[in-house]
PDB file of C-alpha atoms in Angstrom:
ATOM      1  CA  UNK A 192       4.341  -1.979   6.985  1.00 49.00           C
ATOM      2  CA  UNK A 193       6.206  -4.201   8.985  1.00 45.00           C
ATOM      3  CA  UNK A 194       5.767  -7.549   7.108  1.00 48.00           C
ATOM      4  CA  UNK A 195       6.809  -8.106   3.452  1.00 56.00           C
ATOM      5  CA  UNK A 196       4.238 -10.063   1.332  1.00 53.00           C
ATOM      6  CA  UNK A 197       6.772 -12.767   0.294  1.00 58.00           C
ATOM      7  CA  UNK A 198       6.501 -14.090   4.005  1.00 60.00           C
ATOM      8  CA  UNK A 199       3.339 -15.349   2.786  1.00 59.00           C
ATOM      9  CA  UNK A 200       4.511 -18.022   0.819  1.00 58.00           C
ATOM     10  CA  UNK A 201       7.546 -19.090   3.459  1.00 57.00           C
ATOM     11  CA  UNK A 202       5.534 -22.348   4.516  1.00 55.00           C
ATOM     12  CA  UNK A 203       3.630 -22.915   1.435  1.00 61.00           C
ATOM     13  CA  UNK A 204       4.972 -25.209  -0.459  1.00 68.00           C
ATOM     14  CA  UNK A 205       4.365 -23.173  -3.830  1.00 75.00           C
ATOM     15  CA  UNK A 206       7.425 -22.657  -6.293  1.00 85.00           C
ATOM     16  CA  UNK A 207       8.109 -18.973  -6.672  1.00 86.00           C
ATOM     17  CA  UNK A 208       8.310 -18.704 -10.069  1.00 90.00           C
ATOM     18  CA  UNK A 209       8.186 -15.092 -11.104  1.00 93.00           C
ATOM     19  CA  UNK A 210       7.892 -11.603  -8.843  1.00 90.00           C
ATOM     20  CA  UNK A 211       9.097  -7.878  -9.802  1.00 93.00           C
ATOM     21  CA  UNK A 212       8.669  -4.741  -7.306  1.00 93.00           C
ATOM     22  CA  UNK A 213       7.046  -1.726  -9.744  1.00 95.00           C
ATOM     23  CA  UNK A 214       8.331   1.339  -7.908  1.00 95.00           C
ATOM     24  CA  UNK A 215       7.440   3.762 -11.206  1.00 96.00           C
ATOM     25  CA  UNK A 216       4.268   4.282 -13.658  1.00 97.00           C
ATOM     26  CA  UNK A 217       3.957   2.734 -16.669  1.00 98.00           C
ATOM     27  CA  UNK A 218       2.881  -0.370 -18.390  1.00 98.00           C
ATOM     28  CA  UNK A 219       2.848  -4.256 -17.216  1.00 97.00           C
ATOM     29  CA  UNK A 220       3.592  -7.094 -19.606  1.00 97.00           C
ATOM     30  CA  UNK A 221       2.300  -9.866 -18.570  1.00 95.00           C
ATOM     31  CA  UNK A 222       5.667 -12.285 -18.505  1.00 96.00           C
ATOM     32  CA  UNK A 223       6.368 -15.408 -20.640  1.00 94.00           C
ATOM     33  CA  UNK A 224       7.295 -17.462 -17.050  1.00 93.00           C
ATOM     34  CA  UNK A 225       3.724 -16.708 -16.054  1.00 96.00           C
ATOM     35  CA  UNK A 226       1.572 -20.293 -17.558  1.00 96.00           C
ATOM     36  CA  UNK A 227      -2.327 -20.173 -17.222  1.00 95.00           C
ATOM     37  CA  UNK A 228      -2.489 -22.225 -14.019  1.00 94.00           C
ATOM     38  CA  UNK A 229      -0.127 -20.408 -11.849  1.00 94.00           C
ATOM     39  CA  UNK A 230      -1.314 -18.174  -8.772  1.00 89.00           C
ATOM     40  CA  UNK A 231      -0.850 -14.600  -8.986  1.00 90.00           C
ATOM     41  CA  UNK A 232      -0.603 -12.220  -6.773  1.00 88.00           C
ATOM     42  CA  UNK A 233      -1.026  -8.717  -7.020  1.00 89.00           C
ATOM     43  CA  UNK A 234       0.163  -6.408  -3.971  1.00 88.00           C
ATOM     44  CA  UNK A 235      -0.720  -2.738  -3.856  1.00 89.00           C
ATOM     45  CA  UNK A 236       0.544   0.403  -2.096  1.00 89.00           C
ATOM     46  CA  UNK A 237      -0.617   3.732  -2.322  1.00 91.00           C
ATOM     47  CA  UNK A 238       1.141   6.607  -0.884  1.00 92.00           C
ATOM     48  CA  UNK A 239       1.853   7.960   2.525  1.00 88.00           C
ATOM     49  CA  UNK A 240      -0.004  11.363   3.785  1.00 88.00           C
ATOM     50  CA  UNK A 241       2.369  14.147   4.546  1.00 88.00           C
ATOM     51  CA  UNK A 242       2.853  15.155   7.817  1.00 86.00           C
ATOM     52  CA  UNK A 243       1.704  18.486   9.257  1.00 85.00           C
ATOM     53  CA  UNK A 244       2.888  21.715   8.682  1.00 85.00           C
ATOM     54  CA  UNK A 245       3.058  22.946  12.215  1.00 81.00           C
ATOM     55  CA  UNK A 246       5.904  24.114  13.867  1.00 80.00           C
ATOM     56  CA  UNK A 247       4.619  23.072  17.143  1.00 74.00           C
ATOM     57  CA  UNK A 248       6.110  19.586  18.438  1.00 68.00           C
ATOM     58  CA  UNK A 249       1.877  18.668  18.642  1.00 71.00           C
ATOM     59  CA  UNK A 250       1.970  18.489  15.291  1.00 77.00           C
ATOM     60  CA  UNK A 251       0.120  15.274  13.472  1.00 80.00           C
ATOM     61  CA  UNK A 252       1.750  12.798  11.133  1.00 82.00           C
ATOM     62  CA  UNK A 253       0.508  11.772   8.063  1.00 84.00           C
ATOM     63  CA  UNK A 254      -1.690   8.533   7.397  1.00 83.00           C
ATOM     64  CA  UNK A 255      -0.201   5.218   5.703  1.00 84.00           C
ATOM     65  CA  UNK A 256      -1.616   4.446   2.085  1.00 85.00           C
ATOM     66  CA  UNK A 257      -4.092   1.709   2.051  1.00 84.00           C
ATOM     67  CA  UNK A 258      -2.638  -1.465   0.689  1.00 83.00           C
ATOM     68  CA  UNK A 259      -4.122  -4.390  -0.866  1.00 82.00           C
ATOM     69  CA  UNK A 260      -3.786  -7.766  -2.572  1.00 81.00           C
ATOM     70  CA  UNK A 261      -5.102  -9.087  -5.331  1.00 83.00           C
ATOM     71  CA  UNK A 262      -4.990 -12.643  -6.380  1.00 83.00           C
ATOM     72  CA  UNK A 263      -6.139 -14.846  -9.676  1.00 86.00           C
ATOM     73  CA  UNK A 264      -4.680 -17.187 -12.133  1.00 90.00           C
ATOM     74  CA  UNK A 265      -2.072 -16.775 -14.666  1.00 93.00           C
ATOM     75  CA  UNK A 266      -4.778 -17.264 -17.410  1.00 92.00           C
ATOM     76  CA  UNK A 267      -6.633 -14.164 -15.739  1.00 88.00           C
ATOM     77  CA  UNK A 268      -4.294 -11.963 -16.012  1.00 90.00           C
ATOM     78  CA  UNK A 269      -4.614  -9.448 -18.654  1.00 90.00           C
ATOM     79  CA  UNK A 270      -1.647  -9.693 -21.517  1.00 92.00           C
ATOM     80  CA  UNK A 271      -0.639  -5.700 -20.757  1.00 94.00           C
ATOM     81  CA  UNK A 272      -1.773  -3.160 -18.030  1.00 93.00           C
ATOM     82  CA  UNK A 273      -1.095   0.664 -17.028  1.00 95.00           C
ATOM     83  CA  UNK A 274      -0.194   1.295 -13.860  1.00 97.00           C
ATOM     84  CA  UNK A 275       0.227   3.999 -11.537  1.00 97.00           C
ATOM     85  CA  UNK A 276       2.823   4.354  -8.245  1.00 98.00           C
ATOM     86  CA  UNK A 277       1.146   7.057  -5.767  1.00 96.00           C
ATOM     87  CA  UNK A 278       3.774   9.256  -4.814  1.00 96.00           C
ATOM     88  CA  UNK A 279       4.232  10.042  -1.112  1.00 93.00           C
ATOM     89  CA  UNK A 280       2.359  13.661  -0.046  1.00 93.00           C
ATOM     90  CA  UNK A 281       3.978  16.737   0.722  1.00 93.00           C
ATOM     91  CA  UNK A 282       4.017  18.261   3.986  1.00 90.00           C
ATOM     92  CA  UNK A 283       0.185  18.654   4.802  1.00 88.00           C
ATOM     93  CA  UNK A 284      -0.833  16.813   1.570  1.00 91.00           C
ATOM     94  CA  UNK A 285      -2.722  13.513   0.971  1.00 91.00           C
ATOM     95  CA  UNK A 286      -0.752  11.017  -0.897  1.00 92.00           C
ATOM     96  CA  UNK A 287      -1.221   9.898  -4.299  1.00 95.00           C
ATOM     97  CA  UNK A 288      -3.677   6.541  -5.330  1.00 95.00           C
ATOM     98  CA  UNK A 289      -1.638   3.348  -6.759  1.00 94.00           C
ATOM     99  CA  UNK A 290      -3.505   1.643  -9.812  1.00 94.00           C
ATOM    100  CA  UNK A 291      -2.990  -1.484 -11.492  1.00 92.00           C
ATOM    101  CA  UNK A 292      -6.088  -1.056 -14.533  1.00 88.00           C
ATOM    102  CA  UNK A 293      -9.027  -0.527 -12.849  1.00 83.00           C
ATOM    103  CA  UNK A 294      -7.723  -1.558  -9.221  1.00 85.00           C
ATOM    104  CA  UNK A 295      -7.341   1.721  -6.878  1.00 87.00           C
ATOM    105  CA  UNK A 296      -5.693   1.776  -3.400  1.00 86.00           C
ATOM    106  CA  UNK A 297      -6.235   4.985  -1.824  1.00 87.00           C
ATOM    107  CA  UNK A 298      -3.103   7.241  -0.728  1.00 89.00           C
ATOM    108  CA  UNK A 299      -2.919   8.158   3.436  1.00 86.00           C
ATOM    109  CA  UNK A 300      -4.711  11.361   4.481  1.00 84.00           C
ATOM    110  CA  UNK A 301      -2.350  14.719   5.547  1.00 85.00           C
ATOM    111  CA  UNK A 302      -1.170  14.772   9.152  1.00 80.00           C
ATOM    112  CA  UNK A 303      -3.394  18.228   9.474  1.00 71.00           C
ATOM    113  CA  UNK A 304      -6.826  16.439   7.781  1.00 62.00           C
ATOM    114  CA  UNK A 305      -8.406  15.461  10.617  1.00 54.00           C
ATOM    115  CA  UNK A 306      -8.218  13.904  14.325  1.00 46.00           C
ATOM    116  CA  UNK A 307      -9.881  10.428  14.222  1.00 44.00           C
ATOM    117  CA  UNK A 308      -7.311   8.496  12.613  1.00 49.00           C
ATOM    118  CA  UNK A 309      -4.900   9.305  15.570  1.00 48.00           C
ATOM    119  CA  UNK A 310      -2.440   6.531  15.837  1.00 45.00           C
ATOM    120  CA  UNK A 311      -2.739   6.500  19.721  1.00 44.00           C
ATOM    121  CA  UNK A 312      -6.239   5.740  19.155  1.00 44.00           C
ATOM    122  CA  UNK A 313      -7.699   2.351  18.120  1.00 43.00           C
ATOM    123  CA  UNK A 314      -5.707   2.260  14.830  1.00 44.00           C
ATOM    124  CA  UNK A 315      -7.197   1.437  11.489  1.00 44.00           C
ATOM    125  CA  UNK A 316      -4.953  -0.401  10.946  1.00 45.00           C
ATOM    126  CA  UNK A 317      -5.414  -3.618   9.793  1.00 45.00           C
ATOM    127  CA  UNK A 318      -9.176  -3.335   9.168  1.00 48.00           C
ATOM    128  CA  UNK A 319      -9.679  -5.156   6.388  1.00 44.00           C
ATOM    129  CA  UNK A 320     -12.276  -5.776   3.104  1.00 44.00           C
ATOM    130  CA  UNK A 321     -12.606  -8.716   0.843  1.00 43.00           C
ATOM    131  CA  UNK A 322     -14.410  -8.762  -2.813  1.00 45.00           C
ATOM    132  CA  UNK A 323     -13.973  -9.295  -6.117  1.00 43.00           C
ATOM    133  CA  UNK A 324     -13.090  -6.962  -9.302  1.00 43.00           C
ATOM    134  CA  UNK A 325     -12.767  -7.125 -12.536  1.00 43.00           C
ATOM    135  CA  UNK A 326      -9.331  -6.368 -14.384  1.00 45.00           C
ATOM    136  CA  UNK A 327      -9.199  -5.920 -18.233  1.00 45.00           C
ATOM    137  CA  UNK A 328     -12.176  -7.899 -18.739  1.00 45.00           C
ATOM    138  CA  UNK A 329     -11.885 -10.767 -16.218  1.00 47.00           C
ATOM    139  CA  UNK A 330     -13.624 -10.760 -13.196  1.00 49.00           C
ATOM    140  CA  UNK A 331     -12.166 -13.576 -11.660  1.00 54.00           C
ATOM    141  CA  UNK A 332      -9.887 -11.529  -9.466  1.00 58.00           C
ATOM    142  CA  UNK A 333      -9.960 -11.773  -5.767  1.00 60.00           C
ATOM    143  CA  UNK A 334      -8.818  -8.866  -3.343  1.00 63.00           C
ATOM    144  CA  UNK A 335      -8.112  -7.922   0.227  1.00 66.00           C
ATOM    145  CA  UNK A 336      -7.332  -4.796   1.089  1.00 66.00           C
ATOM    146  CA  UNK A 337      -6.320  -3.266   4.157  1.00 67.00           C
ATOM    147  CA  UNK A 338      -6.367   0.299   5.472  1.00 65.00           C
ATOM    148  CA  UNK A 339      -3.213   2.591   6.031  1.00 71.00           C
ATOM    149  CA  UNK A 340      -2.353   3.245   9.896  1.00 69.00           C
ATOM    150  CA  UNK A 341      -3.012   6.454  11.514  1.00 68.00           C
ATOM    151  CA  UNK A 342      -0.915   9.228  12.025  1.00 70.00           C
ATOM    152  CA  UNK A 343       0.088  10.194  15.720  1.00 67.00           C
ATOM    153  CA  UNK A 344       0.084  13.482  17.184  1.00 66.00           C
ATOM    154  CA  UNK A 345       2.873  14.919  19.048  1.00 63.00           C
ATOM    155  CA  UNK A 346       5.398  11.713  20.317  1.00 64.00           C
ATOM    156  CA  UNK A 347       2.747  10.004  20.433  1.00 65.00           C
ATOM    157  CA  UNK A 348       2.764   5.852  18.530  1.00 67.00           C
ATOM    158  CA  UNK A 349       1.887   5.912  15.273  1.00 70.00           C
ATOM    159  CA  UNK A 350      -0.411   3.219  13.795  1.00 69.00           C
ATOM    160  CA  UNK A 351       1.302   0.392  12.584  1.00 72.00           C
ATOM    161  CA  UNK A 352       0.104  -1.962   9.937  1.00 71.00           C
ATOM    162  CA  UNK A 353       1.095  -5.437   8.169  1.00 68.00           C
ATOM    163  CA  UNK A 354       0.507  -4.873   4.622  1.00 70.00           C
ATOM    164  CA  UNK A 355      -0.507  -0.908   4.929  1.00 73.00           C
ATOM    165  CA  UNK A 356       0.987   1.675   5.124  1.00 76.00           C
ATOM    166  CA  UNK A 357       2.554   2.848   8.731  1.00 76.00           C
ATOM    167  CA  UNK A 358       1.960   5.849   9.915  1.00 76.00           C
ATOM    168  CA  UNK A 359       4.047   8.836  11.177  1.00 76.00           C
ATOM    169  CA  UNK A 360       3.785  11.049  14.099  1.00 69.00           C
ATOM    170  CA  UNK A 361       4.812  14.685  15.507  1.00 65.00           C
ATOM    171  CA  UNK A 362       8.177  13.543  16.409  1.00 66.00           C
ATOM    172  CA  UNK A 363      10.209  13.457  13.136  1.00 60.00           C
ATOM    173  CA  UNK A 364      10.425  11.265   9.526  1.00 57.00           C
ATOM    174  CA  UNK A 365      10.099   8.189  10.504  1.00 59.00           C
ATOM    175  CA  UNK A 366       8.041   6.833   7.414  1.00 66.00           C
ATOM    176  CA  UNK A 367       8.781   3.941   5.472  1.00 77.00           C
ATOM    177  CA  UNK A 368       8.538   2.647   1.986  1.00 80.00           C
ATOM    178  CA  UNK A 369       6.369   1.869   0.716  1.00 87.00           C
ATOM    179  CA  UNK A 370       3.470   4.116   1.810  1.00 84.00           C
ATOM    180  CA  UNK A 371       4.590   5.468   4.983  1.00 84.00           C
ATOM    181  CA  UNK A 372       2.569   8.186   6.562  1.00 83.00           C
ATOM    182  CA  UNK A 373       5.595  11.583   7.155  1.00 82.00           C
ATOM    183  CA  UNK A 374       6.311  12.686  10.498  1.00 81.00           C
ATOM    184  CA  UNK A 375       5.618  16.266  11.433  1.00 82.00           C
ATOM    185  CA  UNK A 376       6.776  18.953   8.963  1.00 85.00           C
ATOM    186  CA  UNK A 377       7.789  15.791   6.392  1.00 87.00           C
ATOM    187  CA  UNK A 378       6.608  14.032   3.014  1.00 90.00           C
ATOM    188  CA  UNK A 379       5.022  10.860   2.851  1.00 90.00           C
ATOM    189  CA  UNK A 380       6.280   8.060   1.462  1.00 90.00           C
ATOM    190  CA  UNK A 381       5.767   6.744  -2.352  1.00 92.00           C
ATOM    191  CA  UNK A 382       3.910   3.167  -2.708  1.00 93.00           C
ATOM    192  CA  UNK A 383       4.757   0.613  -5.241  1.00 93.00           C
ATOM    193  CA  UNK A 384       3.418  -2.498  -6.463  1.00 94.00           C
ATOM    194  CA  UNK A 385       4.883  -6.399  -6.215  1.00 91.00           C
ATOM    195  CA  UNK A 386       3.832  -9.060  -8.286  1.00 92.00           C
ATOM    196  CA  UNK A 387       4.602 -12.602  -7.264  1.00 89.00           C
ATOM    197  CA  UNK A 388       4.146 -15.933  -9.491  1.00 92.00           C
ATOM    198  CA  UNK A 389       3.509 -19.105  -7.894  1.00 89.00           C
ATOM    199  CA  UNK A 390       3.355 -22.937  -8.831  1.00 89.00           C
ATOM    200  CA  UNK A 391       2.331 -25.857  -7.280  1.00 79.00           C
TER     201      UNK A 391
END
């Protein structure tokens, strides 16, 4: 990922009012600063795919975790919510889903899964998907999500992606947080989730 979500709002106009970065499970309050009117925004990373266990320097790194964001209004937003940080995959290993209630991103695939999300390829990358979901009970929740980068085999460029996950190639650990995709013969990395209040 080579863009943070907060340089979305740089020419907006709109009062940042509240934001947190959830790099651990557990449970979301919904915070007192947060009034019914105000613009949420919800970003989601899953986990990076571990690279591949192959001792040979043609070895594949591992996927970036799909990311998404997903917006609504303060009054939308349910009062509490579990949540779960996808933890970047072992060597060879997918990594882990990030959920906010019923929201899933899905963690990168293993460096040794398979050969069509090559990073030297057209990447995924940046392929994106718009709907709506529900969340606790309100379906007024808007999303975009966007797909982790491939993995790249040998030296070859790995995928890179704005608000996925990167990925990682043959070459070393060159994966980021959050979600990065492992290099050859390395973890992935974890996701996290960012939440961002905005007024006006």
């Amino acid at each position: 990922m080579s863009t943070t979500f907060s340089d979305l709002f740089a020419n907006s106009g709109a009062k940042l009012v509240y934001s947190v970065t959830l790099t651990t499970s557990g449970t979301f309050s919904k915070p007192a600063d947060i009034e019914d009117n105000d613009d949420v925004y919800i970003y989601l990373n899953a986990g990076g795919g571990g690279g591949e266990n192959n001792d040979n320097a043609a070895g594949r790194g591992g996927n970036g975790g799909d990311g998404a964001v997903f917006r609504c209004k303060g009054r939308d937003l349910p009062s509490s919510v579990a949540y779960l940080i996808g933890s970047g995959g072992a060597m060879g290993s997918a990594g882990g889903n990030t959920t906010f209630g019923e929201i899933t991103v899905v963690g990168g695939k293993s460096g040794a899964s398979d050969a069509d999300n090559d990073g030297t390829a057209p990447p995924l990358a940046d392929k994106w998907s718009r709907g709506t979901r529900g969340v606790g009970g309100s379906q007024n929740i808007l999303s975009v999500v966007w797909y982790g980068a491939g993995g790249g085999a040998s030296n070859g460029t790995p995928g890179k992606s704005m608000f996925a996950g990167d990925g990682g190639n043959g070459s070393g650990d060159n994966a980021q947080i959050p979600g990065g995709g492992g290099g050859r013969k390395q973890p992935g990395k974890r996701g996290e989730i960012s939440i961002f209040a905005c007024r006006g």
